[in-house]
PDB file of C-alpha atoms in Angstrom:
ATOM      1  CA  UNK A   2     -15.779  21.474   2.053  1.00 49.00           C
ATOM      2  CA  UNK A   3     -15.542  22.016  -1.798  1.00 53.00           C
ATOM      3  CA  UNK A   4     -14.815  19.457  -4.712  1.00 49.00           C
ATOM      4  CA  UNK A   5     -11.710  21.814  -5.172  1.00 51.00           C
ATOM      5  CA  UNK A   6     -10.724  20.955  -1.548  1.00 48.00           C
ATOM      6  CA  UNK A   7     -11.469  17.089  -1.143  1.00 47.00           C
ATOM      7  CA  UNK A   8      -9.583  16.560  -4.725  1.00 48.00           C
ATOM      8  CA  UNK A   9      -6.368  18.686  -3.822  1.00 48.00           C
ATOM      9  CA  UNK A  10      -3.742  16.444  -3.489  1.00 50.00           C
ATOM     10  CA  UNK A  11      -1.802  16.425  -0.134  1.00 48.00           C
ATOM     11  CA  UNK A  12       1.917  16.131  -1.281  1.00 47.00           C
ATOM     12  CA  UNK A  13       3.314  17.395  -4.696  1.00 48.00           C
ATOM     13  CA  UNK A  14       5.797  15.169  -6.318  1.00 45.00           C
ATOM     14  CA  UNK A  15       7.631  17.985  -8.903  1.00 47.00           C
ATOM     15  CA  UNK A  16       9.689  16.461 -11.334  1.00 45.00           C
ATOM     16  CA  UNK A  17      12.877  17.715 -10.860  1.00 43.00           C
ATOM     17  CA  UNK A  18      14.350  20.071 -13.285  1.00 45.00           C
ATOM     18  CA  UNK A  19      17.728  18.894 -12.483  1.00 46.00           C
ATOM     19  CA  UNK A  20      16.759  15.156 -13.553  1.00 49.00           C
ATOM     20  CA  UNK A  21      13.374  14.698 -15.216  1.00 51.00           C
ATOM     21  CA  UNK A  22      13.642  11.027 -14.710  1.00 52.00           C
ATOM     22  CA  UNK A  23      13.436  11.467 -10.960  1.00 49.00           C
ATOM     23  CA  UNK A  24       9.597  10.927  -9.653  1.00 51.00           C
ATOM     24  CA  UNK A  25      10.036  13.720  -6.580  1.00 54.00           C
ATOM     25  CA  UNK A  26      11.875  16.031  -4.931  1.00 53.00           C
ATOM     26  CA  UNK A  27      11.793  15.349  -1.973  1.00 59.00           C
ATOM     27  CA  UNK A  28       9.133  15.475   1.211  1.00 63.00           C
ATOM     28  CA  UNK A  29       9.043  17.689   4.381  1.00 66.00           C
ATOM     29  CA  UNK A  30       9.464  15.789   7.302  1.00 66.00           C
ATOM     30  CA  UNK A  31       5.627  17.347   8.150  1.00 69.00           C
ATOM     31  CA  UNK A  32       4.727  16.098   5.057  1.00 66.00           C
ATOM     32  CA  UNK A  33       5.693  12.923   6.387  1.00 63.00           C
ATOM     33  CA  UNK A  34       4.673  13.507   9.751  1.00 65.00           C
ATOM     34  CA  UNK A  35       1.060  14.223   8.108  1.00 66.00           C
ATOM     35  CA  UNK A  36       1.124  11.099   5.769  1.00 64.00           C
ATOM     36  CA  UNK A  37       2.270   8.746   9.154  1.00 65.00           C
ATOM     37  CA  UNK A  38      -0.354  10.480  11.110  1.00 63.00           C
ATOM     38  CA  UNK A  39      -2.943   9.652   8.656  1.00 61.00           C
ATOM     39  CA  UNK A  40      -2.458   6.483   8.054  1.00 60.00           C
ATOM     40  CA  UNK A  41      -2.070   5.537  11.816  1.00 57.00           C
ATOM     41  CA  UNK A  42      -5.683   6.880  11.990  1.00 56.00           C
ATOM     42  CA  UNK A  43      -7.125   4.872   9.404  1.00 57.00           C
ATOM     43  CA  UNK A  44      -6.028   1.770  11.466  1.00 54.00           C
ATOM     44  CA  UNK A  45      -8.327   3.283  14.192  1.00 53.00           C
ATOM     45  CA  UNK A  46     -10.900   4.537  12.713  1.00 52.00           C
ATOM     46  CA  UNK A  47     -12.730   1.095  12.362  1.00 51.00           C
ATOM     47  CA  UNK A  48     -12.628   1.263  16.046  1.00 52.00           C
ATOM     48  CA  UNK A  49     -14.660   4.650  16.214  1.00 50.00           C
ATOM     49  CA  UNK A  50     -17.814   3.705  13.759  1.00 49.00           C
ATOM     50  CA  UNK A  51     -20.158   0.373  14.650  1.00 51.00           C
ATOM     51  CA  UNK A  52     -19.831  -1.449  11.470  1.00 49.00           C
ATOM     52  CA  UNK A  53     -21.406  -4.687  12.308  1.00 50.00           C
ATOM     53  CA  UNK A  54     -25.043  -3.551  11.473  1.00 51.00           C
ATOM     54  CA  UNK A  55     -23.172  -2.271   7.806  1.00 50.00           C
ATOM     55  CA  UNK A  56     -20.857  -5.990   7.455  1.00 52.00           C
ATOM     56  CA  UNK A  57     -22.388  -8.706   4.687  1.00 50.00           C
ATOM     57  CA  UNK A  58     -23.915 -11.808   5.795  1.00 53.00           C
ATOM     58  CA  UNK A  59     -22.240 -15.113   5.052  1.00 48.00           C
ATOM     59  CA  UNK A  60     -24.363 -15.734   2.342  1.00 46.00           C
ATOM     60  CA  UNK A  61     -24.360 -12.955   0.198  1.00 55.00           C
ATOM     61  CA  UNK A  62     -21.099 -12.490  -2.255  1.00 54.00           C
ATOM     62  CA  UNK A  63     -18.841  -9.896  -2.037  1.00 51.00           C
ATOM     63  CA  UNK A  64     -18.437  -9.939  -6.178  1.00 60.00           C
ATOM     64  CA  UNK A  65     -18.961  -6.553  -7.828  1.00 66.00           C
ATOM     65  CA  UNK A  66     -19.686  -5.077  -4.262  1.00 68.00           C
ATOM     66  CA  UNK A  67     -16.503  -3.309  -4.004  1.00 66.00           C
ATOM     67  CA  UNK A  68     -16.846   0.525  -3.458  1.00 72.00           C
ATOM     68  CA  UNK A  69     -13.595   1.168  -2.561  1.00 74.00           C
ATOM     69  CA  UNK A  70      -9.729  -0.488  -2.147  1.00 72.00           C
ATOM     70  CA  UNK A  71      -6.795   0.561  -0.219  1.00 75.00           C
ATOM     71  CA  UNK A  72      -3.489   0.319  -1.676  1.00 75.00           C
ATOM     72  CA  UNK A  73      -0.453   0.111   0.019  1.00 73.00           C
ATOM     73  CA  UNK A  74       2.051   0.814  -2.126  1.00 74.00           C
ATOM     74  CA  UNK A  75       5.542   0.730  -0.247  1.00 71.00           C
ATOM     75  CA  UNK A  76       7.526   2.359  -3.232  1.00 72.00           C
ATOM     76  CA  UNK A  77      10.936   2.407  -1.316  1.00 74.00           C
ATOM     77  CA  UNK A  78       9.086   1.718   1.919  1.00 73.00           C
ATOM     78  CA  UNK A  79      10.422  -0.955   4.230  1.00 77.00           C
ATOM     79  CA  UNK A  80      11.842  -4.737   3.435  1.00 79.00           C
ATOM     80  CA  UNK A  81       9.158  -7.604   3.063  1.00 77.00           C
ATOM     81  CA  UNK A  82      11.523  -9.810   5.366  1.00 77.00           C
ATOM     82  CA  UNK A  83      10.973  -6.605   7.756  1.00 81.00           C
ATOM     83  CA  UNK A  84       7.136  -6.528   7.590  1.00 86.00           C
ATOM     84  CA  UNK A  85       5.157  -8.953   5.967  1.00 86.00           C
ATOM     85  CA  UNK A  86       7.386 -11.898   4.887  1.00 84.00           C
ATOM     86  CA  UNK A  87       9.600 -13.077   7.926  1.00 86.00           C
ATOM     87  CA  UNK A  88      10.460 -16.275   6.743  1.00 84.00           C
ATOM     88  CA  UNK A  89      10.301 -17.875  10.198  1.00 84.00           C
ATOM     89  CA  UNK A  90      12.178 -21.029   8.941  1.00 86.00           C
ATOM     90  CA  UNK A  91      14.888 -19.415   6.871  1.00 87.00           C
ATOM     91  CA  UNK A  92      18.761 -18.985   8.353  1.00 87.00           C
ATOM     92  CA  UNK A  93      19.542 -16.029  11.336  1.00 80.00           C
ATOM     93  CA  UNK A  94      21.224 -14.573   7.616  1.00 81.00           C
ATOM     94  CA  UNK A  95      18.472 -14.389   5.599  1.00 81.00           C
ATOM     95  CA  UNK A  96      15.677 -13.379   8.194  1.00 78.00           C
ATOM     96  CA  UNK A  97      17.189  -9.911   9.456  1.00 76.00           C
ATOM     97  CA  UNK A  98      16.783  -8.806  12.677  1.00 82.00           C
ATOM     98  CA  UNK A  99      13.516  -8.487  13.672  1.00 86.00           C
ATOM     99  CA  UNK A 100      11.117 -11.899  15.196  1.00 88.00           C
ATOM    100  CA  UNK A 101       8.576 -13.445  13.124  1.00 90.00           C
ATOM    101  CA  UNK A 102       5.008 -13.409  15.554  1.00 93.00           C
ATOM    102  CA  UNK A 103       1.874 -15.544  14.299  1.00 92.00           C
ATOM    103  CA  UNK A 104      -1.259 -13.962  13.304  1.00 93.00           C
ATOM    104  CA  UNK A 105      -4.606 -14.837  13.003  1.00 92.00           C
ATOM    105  CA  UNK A 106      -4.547 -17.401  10.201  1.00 91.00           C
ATOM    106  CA  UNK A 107      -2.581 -20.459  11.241  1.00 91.00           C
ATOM    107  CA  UNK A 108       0.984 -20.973   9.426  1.00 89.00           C
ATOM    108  CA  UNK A 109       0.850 -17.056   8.304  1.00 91.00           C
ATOM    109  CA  UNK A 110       3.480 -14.976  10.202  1.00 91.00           C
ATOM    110  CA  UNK A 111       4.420 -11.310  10.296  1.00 91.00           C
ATOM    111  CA  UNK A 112       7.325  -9.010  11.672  1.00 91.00           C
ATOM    112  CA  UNK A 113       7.212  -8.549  15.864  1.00 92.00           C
ATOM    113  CA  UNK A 114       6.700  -4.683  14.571  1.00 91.00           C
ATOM    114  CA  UNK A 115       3.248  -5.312  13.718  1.00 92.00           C
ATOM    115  CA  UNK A 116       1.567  -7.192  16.473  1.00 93.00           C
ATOM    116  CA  UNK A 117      -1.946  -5.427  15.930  1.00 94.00           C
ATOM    117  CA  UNK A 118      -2.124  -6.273  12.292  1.00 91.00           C
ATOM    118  CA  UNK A 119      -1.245  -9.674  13.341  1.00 93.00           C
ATOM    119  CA  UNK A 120      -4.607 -10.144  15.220  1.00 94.00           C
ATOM    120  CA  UNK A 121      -6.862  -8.628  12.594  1.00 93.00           C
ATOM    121  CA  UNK A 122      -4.650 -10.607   9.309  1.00 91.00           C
ATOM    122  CA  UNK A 123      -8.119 -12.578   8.723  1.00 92.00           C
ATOM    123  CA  UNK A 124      -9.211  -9.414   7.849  1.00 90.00           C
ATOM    124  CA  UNK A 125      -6.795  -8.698   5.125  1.00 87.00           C
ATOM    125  CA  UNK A 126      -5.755  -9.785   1.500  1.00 85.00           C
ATOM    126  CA  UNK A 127      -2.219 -10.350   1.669  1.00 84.00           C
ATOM    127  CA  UNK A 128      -0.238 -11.007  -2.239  1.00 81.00           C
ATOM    128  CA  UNK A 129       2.987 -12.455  -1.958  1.00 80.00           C
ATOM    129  CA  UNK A 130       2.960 -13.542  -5.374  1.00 82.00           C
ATOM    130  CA  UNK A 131       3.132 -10.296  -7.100  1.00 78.00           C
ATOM    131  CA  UNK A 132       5.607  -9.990 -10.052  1.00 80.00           C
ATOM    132  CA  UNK A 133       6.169  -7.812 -13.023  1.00 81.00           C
ATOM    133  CA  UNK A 134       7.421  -9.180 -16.878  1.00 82.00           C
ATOM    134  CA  UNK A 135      10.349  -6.296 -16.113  1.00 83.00           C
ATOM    135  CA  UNK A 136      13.281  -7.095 -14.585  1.00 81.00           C
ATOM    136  CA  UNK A 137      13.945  -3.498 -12.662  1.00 83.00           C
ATOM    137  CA  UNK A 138      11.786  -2.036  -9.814  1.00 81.00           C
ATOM    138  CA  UNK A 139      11.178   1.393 -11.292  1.00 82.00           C
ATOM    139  CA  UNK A 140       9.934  -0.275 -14.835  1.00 85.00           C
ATOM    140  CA  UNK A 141       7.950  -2.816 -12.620  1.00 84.00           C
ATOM    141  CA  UNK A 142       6.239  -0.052 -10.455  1.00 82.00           C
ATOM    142  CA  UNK A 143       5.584   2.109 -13.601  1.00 83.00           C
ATOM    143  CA  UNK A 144       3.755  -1.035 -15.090  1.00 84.00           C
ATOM    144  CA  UNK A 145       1.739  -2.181 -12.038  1.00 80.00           C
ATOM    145  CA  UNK A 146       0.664   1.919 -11.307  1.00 80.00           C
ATOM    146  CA  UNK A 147      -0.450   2.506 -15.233  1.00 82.00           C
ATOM    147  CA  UNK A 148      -1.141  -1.301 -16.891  1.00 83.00           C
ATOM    148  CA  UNK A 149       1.820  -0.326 -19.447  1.00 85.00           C
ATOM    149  CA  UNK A 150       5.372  -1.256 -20.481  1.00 86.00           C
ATOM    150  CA  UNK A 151       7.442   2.283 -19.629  1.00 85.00           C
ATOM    151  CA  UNK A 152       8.212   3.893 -23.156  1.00 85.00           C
ATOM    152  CA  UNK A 153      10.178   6.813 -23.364  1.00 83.00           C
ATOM    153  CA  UNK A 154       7.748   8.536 -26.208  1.00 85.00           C
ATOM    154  CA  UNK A 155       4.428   7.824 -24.132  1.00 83.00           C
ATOM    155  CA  UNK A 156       3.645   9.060 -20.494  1.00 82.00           C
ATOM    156  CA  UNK A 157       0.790   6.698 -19.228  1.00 81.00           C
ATOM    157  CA  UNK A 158      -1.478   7.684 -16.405  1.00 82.00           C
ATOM    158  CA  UNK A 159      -1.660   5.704 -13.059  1.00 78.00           C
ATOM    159  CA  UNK A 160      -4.639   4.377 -11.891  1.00 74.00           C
ATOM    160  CA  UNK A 161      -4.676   6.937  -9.245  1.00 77.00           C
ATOM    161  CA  UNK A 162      -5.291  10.169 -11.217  1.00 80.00           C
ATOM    162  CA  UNK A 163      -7.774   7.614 -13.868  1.00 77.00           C
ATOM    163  CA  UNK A 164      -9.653   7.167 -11.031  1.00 77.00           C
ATOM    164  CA  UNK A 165     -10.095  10.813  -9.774  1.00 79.00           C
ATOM    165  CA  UNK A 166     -10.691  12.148 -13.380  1.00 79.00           C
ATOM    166  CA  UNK A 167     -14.005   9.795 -13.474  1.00 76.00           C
ATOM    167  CA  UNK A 168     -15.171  10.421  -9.908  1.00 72.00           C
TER     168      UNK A 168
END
């Protein structure tokens, strides 16, 4: 495989020439098919490779280790009261529809729609308490993805394409 072909992205987002504003046109359903696919294999793959002999021991710190981080960015992607956030002990109103289910880490509950996250939640870093200085989602994404206030005179880069630049 070439550099050309590991750093090609997947999915193009085209601005739309209609509405510059707008982040995408659109995606394929096999575009989405492919993202879903993918990502339903990264929750296995950790299943296919020992990683025990390759896990830290108890007394060495994790600080500055960090060779990599996933994030799941849900721009648009499903309700926090649908996923992560039940809010077991809030009114039939407020909850929605789906069950709250307990997890790993006592007191810490999740939607009935992700039971096997639920037994591996030790294993991840859940924020709840992420919020943005801007009072709109779009100008809040834009400022968690690049680090700035949106201006309409400067286009920032996210930390995405920063990232691939250096590598």
């Amino acid at each position: 495989m070439t550099r050309e072909e590991v750093t090609k992205p997947m999915l193009k987002y085209p601005k739309s020439q209609r509405n510059p504003n707008r982040r995408c046109d659109g995606i394929s359903r096999r575009d989405l098919l492919q993202v879903g696919s993918l990502a339903a294999f990264g929750l296995t793959v950790g299943q296919l490779t020992p990683l025990d002999p390759l896990r830290a021991t108890a007394a060495e710190s994790l600080v500055g280790r960090a060779k990599s981080c996933i994030l799941i960015w849900l721009d648009g992607g499903p309700s926090h009261l649908e996923t992560f956030d039940p809010k077991p002990s809030a009114p039939v109103e407020v909850r929605g529809p789906l069950q709250p289910i307990s997890t790993k880490i006592p007191g810490v509950f999740v939607s009935e729609c992700l039971p096997q996250l639920a037994k591996r939640m030790n294993q991840v870093a859940l924020i709840r308490s992420m919020t943005s200085p801007l009072g709109e989602h779009n100008f809040g994404t834009h400022y968690m993805m690049t680090g700035y206030k949106p201006t309409p005179v400067v286009e920032y880069p996210t930390h995405g394409s920063v990232i691939a630049h250096v590598r």
